[in-house]
XYZ file of C-alpha atoms in Angstrom:
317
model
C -79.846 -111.077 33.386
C -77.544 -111.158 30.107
C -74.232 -113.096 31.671
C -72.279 -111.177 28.857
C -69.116 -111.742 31.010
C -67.428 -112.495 34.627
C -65.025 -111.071 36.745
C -62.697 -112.664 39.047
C -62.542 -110.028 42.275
C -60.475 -110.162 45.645
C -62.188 -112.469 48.380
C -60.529 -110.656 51.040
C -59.270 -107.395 52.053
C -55.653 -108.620 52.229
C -55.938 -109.062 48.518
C -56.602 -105.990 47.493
C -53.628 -104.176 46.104
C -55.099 -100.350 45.045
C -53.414 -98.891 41.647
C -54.917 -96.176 39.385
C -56.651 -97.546 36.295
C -55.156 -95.189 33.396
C -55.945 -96.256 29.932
C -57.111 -99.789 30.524
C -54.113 -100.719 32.492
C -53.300 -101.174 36.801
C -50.398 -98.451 37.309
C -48.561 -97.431 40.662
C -48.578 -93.494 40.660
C -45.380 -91.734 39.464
C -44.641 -90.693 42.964
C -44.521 -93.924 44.291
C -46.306 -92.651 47.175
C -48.895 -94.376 49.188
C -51.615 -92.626 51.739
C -52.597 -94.995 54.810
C -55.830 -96.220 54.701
C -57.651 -97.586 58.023
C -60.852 -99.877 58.682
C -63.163 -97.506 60.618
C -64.712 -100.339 62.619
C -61.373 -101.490 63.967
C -58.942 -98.663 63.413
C -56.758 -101.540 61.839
C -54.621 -100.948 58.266
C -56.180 -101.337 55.462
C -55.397 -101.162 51.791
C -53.238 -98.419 50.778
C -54.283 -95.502 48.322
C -51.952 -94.148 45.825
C -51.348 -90.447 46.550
C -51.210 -89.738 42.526
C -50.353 -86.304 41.841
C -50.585 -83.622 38.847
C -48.160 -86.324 36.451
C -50.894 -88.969 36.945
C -54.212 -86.628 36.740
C -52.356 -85.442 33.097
C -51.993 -89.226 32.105
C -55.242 -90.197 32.736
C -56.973 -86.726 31.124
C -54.478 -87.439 27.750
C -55.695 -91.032 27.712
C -59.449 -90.090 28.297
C -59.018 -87.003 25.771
C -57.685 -89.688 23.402
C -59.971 -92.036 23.844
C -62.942 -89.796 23.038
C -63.089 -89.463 19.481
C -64.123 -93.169 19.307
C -66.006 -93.961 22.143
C -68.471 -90.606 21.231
C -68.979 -91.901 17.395
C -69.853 -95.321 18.956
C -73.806 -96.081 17.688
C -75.851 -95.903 21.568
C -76.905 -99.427 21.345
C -73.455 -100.386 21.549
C -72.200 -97.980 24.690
C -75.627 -99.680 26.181
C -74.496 -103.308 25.293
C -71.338 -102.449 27.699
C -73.393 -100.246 30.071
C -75.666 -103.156 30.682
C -72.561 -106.303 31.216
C -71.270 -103.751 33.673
C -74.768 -103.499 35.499
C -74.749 -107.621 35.281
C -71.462 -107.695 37.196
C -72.232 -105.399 39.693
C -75.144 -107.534 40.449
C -73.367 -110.705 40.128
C -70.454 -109.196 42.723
C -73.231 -107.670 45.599
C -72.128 -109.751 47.850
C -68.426 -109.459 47.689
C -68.811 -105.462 46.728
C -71.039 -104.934 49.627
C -68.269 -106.529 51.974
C -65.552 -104.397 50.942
C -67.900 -100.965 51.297
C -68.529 -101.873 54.717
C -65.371 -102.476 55.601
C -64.007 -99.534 54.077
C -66.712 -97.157 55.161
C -68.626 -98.439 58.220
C -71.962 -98.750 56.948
C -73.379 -102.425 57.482
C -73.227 -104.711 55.091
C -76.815 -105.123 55.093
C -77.182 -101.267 54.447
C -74.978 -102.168 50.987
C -76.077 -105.077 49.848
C -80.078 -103.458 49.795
C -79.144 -100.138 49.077
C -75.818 -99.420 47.715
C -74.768 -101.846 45.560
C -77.964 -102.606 43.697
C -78.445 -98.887 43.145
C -74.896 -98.753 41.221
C -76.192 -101.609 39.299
C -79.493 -99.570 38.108
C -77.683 -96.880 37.110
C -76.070 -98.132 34.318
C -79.099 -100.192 33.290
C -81.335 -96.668 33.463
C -78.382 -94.620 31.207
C -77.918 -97.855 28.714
C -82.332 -97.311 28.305
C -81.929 -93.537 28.404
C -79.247 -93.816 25.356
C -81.263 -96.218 23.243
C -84.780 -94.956 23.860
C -84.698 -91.040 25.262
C -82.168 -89.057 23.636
C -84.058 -86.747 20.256
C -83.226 -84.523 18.535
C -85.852 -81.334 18.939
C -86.878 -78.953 16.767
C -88.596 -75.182 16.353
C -90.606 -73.166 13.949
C -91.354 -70.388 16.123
C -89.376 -67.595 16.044
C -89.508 -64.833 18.668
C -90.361 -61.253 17.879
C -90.980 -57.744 19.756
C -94.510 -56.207 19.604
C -95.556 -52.609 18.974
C -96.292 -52.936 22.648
C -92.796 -53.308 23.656
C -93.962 -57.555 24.641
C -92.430 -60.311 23.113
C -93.882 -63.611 21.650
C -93.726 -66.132 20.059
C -95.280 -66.348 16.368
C -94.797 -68.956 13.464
C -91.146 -68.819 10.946
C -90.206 -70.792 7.859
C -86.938 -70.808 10.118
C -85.897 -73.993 11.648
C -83.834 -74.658 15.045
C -82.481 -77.767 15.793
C -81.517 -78.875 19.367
C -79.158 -82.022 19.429
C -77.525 -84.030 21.963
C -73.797 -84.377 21.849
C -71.285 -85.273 24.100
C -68.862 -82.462 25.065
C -65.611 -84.206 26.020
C -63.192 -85.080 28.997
C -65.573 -85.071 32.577
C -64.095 -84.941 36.243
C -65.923 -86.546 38.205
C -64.743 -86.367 42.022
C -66.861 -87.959 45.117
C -67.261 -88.452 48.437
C -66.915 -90.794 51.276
C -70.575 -91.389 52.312
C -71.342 -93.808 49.790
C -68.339 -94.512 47.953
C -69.495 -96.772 44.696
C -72.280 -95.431 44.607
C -71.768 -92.187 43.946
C -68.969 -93.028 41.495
C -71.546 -94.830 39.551
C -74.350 -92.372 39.736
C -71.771 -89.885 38.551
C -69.883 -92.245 35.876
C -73.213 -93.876 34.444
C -74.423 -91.141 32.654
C -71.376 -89.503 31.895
C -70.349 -92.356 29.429
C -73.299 -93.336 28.220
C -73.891 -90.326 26.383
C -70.499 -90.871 25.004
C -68.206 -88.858 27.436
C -65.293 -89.750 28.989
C -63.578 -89.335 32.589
C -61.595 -89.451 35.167
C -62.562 -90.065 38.683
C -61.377 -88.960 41.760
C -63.132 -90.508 44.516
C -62.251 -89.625 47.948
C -58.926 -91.089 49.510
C -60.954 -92.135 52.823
C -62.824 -94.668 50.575
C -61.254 -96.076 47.608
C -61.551 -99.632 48.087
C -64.725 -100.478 45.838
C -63.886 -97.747 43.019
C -60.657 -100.094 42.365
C -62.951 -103.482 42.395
C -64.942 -101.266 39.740
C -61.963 -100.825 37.690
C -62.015 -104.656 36.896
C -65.476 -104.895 36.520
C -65.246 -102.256 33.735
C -62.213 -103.841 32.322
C -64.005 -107.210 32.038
C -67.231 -105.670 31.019
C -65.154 -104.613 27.881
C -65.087 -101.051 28.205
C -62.634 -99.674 25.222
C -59.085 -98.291 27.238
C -59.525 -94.506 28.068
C -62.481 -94.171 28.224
C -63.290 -94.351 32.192
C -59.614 -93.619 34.137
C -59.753 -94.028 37.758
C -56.906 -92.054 39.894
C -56.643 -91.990 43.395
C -55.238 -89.511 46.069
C -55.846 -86.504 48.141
C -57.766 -83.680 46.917
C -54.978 -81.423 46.777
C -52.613 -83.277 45.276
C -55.005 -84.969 42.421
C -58.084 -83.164 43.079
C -57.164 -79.951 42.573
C -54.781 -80.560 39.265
C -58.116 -82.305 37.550
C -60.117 -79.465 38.243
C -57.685 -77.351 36.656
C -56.680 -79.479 33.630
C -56.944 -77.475 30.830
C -58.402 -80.373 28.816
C -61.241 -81.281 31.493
C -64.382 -79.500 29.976
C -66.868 -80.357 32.804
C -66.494 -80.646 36.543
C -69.340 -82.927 38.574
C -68.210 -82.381 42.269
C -70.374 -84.189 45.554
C -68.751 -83.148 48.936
C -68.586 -80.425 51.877
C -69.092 -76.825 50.878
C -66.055 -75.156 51.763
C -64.098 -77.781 49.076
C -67.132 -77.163 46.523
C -66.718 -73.367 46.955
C -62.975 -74.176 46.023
C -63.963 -76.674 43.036
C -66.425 -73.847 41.646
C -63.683 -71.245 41.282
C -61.334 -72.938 39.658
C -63.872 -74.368 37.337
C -66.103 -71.306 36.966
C -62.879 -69.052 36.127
C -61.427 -71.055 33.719
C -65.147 -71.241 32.114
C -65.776 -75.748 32.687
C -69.111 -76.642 33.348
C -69.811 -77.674 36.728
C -71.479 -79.068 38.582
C -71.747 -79.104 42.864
C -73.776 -80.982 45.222
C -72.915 -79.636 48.796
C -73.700 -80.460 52.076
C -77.764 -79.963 53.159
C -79.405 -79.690 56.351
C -82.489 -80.629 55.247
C -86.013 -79.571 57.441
C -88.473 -82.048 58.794
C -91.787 -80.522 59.883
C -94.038 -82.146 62.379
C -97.860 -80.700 62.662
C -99.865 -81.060 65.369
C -102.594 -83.301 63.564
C -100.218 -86.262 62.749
C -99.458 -89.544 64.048
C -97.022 -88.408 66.525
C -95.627 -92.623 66.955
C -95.107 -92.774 63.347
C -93.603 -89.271 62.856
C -90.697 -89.853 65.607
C -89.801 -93.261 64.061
C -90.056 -91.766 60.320
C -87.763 -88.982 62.187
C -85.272 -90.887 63.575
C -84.661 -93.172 60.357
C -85.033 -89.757 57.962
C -81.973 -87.935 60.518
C -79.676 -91.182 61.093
C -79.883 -93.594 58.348
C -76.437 -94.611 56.843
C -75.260 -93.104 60.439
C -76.681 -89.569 59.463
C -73.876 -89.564 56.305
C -76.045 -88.228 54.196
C -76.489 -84.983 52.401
C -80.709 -85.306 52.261
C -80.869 -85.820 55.974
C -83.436 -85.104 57.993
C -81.113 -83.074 60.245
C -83.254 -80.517 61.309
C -86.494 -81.110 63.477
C -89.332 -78.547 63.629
C-alpha cells in the first residue's frame, strides 16, 4: 500500500458534524436548514443532514464547472496518483468507515467491513489502472457502402475515423440508501478518473459516510471542485441538479417511480443518463439439483444486506 497521506476522521458519532463539501471547503447550506437524521437500530438522533436547496446545487455545479478545465487536461497518471491515496485511505479507515455505515444504515458491521468498504476502496484502484493502461484511441479504414443489391457492407477506404475518449463535463451523480459509500464510490470512481467532475447527491436517509469521504478526498489531495458533495432531500437538491442547465450527464441508482422522474427531466432537456432501478430478480430451482444447497444459496441470494438490494433473489420459482 503507497501511505501517500492520512486522514484524521471522527471516532464517534457525536463527532460528526455533516456540511456540504463545495469547492474544497465544509459549508452549512444557505438555508440554514437541517433534516433529522435517526439510527435505525435504536430510533435514537443522529447526525443532522443539511437540507441544501437549488442556491447550494448552483454553487457546487459553478465550482465543479470551474474546476473542469484543469482537472480534464491533467496527464492520467496523475488523476491515478490521487485515485490510488484515496483507495489507501479508504483502506486505512475500514474500520472506523464500516462503524459509521452500520450505524447509519443497519447493516452489520461485519457486512461493511468485508463487503462495503473494501469494495469502495477497489474502485478507485480499478479506474486509476483503467486510466493509465485501458483508455485508446481507435481507429477505421472501412467505410460503409450500399450494394447493387440494396445490402450494405463494409469494404476498405483511404478514409480514416478516429474514436477518442474525452471527458464530457459536469456529472450528477445521486444514490441510494442501501449501500451508502459504496455506491457513491462506484458512481464517483470512474466519473473522475476519466477527468469529469461532480456533484453528489446521496440520499438524505444515509449521509453519514459520504461526509467522512469528503475528508478523505480532501486529504488525498484532490484539486477544489472537482468532486462537490451536497446533501438534502431529493426535491429540494435532487431535483434542481437534475435540472441544472450546466449538468451534462445524470447517473441515478434508486426506486423506479423517482428514476422515471430523473429520466424526464434529463431526457427532455437532452443530459445523458443514466438509471439503475429497482429489480426483482428470478431464481430458478430444477428438479435435478441439490435441493439443501439450493434453499441455503436461496435464502442468502433473497435476504443478504436484509434483502436491500436491487440484484435480489426476490423471486422463487
Amino acid at each position: 500500500m503507497n501511505k501517500c497521506c492520512t486522514v484524521a476522521l471522527p471516532a464517534e458519532m457525536q463527532d460528526v458534524n455533516i456540511q456540504n463539501y463545495i469547492n474544497g471547503e465544509w459549508v452549512a447550506p444557505t438555508s440554514g436548514a437541517y433534516l433529522k437524521n435517526y439510527n435505525p437500530a435504536t430510533g435514537m438522533e443522529i447526525a443532522p443532514i443539511p437540507d441544501s436547496k437549488s442556491a447550494d446545487i448552483d454553487n457546487a455545479v459553478r465550482a465543479a464547472k470551474s474546476a473542469f478545465p484543469m482537472w480534464s487536461n491533467m496527464p492520467g497518471v496523475e488523476r491515478a496518483t490521487i485515485l490510488n491515496c484515496i483507495a489507501d485511505l479508504i483502506d486505512q479507515n475500514c474500520a472506523t468507515l464500516a462503524t459509521f455505515e452500520s450505524q447509519d444504515q443497519g447493516k452489520t458491521v461485519a457486512s461493511a467491513a468485508a463487503i462495503d468498504i473494501p469494495k469502495c476502496a477497489a474502485y478507485f484502484r480499478q479506474f486509476a489502472k483503467y486510466v493509465t493502461e485501458g483508455i485508446r484511441e481507435t481507429e477505421s479504414s472501412m467505410k460503409l457502402v450500399c450494394t447493387t443489391s440494396s445490402i450494405s457492407k463494409m469494404v476498405p477506404s483511404s478514409q480514416r475515423a478516429t474514436t477518442q475518449h474525452v471527458a464530457s463535463g459536469v456529472a450528477a451523480l445521486i444514490t441510494p440508501w442501501n449501500f451508502p459509500l459504496l455506491m457513491v464510490c462506484e458512481k464517483l470512481a470512474p466519473c473522475i478518473a476519466v477527468g469529469n467532475t461532480c456533484v453528489v447527491k446521496p440520499t438524505e436517509l444515509t449521509s453519514v459516510t459520504s461526509y467522512l469521504l469528503t475528508h478523505i478526498l480532501n486529504a488525498a489531495g484532490l484539486p477544489k471542485g472537482v468532486v462537490n458533495i451536497v446533501f438534502g432531500s431529493g426535491v429540494n437538491a435532487g431535483e434542481p441538479l437534475v435540472k441544472h442547465r450546466d449538468v451534462r450527464l445524470v447517473s441515478f441508482t434508486g426506486g423506479s417511480v423517482t428514476g422515471s422522474k430523473v429520466g424526464a427531466l434529463a431526457g427532455g432537456l437532452f443530459k445523458r443518463v443514466s438509471l439503475e432501478l429497482g429489480g426483482k430478480c428470478p431464481s430458478l430451482v430444477f428438479s435435478d439439483c441439490d435441493l439443501e444447497h439450493a434453499i441455503t444459496t436461496h435464502v442468502r441470494g433473497a435476504y443478504q444486506n436484509q434483502g436491500e438490494v436491487c440484484l435480489s433473489a426476490s423471486r422463487q420459482y
